[in-house]
Amino acid sequence: STSSFGHPGAGGSHAFADPENKISFAYVMNQMEQSVLPNEKSLRLVDAIYR
């Protein structure tokens, strides 16, 4: 939604909040990746919570 906000973190972690849909999400791994972008697993989780 247009009211959502969030931020990527180190190693592929990320978090966001979507006040319009009353959703918040944080993804943190126990092993760092080489990217600052969300990985495929976390993107699938985000897709699942919006279904």
XYZ file of N, CA and C in Angstrom:
153
model
N 0.838 -1.190 0.000
C 0.000 0.000 0.000
C 0.877 1.245 0.000
N 0.287 2.364 -0.237
C 1.046 3.615 -0.291
C 1.507 4.075 1.084
N 0.932 3.530 2.144
C 1.336 3.934 3.496
C 2.409 3.018 4.089
N 2.834 2.007 3.343
C 3.832 1.077 3.877
C 5.223 1.710 3.875
N 6.060 1.223 4.784
C 7.438 1.705 4.878
C 8.303 0.599 5.445
N 9.582 0.645 5.168
C 10.490 -0.371 5.672
C 11.908 -0.087 5.247
N 12.770 -1.060 5.510
C 14.180 -0.858 5.215
C 14.885 -2.201 5.092
N 15.771 -2.348 4.093
C 16.599 -3.554 4.034
C 17.693 -3.485 5.089
N 18.193 -4.630 5.464
C 19.267 -4.676 6.444
C 20.466 -5.425 5.901
N 21.477 -5.540 6.688
C 22.696 -6.228 6.279
C 22.442 -7.714 6.074
N 23.044 -8.269 5.056
C 23.015 -9.703 4.838
C 21.707 -10.274 4.348
N 20.775 -9.431 3.886
C 19.512 -9.917 3.348
C 18.326 -9.793 4.283
N 18.541 -9.355 5.509
C 17.406 -9.152 6.411
C 16.632 -7.908 5.983
N 15.377 -7.853 6.337
C 14.585 -6.658 6.043
C 13.343 -6.634 6.914
N 12.740 -5.463 6.994
C 11.526 -5.294 7.790
C 10.664 -4.220 7.148
N 9.353 -4.340 7.339
C 8.446 -3.308 6.855
C 7.176 -3.313 7.685
N 6.452 -2.235 7.590
C 5.132 -2.118 8.210
C 4.176 -1.582 7.159
N 2.957 -2.072 7.208
C 1.902 -1.641 6.296
C 0.686 -1.292 7.148
N 0.601 -0.049 7.625
C -0.499 0.339 8.516
C -1.882 0.168 7.889
N -1.987 0.390 6.611
C -3.281 0.280 5.931
C -3.852 -1.128 6.037
N -2.991 -2.134 5.902
C -3.420 -3.532 5.986
C -3.160 -4.153 7.355
N -2.673 -3.359 8.301
C -2.392 -3.807 9.670
C -1.432 -4.997 9.692
N -0.325 -4.849 8.946
C 0.684 -5.899 8.841
C 2.053 -5.306 9.151
N 2.828 -6.056 9.901
C 4.251 -5.742 10.038
C 5.020 -7.040 9.827
N 6.247 -6.917 9.366
C 7.026 -8.094 8.996
C 8.501 -7.803 9.223
N 9.207 -8.752 9.793
C 10.664 -8.665 9.929
C 11.256 -10.024 9.591
N 12.328 -10.014 8.857
C 13.003 -11.243 8.456
C 14.481 -11.111 8.807
N 14.947 -11.994 9.677
C 16.346 -12.001 10.101
C 16.833 -13.443 10.047
N 17.968 -13.651 9.440
C 18.518 -14.996 9.323
C 19.584 -15.225 10.391
N 19.946 -16.485 10.600
C 21.032 -16.800 11.525
C 22.357 -16.945 10.787
N 22.347 -16.625 9.493
C 23.563 -16.665 8.686
C 23.481 -15.536 7.667
N 24.489 -14.700 7.610
C 24.460 -13.554 6.698
C 24.681 -13.990 5.261
N 24.014 -13.293 4.355
C 24.204 -13.512 2.930
C 25.045 -12.374 2.367
N 25.411 -12.486 1.101
C 26.275 -11.499 0.467
C 25.506 -10.332 -0.136
N 24.229 -10.208 0.163
C 23.392 -9.206 -0.485
C 22.701 -8.319 0.537
N 22.347 -7.112 0.111
C 21.507 -6.246 0.944
C 20.053 -6.313 0.487
N 19.794 -7.083 -0.551
C 18.433 -7.245 -1.063
C 17.765 -8.445 -0.409
N 16.439 -8.417 -0.258
C 15.724 -9.573 0.294
C 15.959 -10.818 -0.560
N 16.079 -11.975 0.087
C 16.281 -13.203 -0.673
C 14.930 -13.798 -1.100
N 14.993 -14.833 -1.907
C 13.784 -15.448 -2.473
C 12.858 -15.991 -1.386
N 13.419 -16.592 -0.350
C 12.599 -17.156 0.727
C 11.793 -16.067 1.432
N 12.431 -14.952 1.747
C 11.709 -13.878 2.437
C 10.645 -13.255 1.542
N 10.906 -13.153 0.248
C 9.901 -12.608 -0.667
C 8.684 -13.526 -0.765
N 8.902 -14.840 -0.715
C 7.771 -15.782 -0.711
C 6.951 -15.635 0.567
N 7.618 -15.389 1.697
C 6.896 -15.172 2.956
C 6.038 -13.911 2.888
N 6.575 -12.844 2.327
C 5.809 -11.601 2.170
C 4.596 -11.846 1.276
N 4.788 -12.549 0.168
C 3.654 -12.879 -0.707
C 2.584 -13.656 0.055
N 3.006 -14.592 0.904
C 2.059 -15.431 1.644
C 1.239 -14.627 2.654
N 1.833 -13.639 3.306
C 1.057 -12.897 4.306
C 0.033 -11.966 3.669
N 0.211 -11.640 2.400
C -0.763 -10.783 1.716
C -1.870 -11.582 1.031
N -1.838 -12.888 1.111
C -2.896 -13.708 0.487
C -4.094 -13.806 1.382
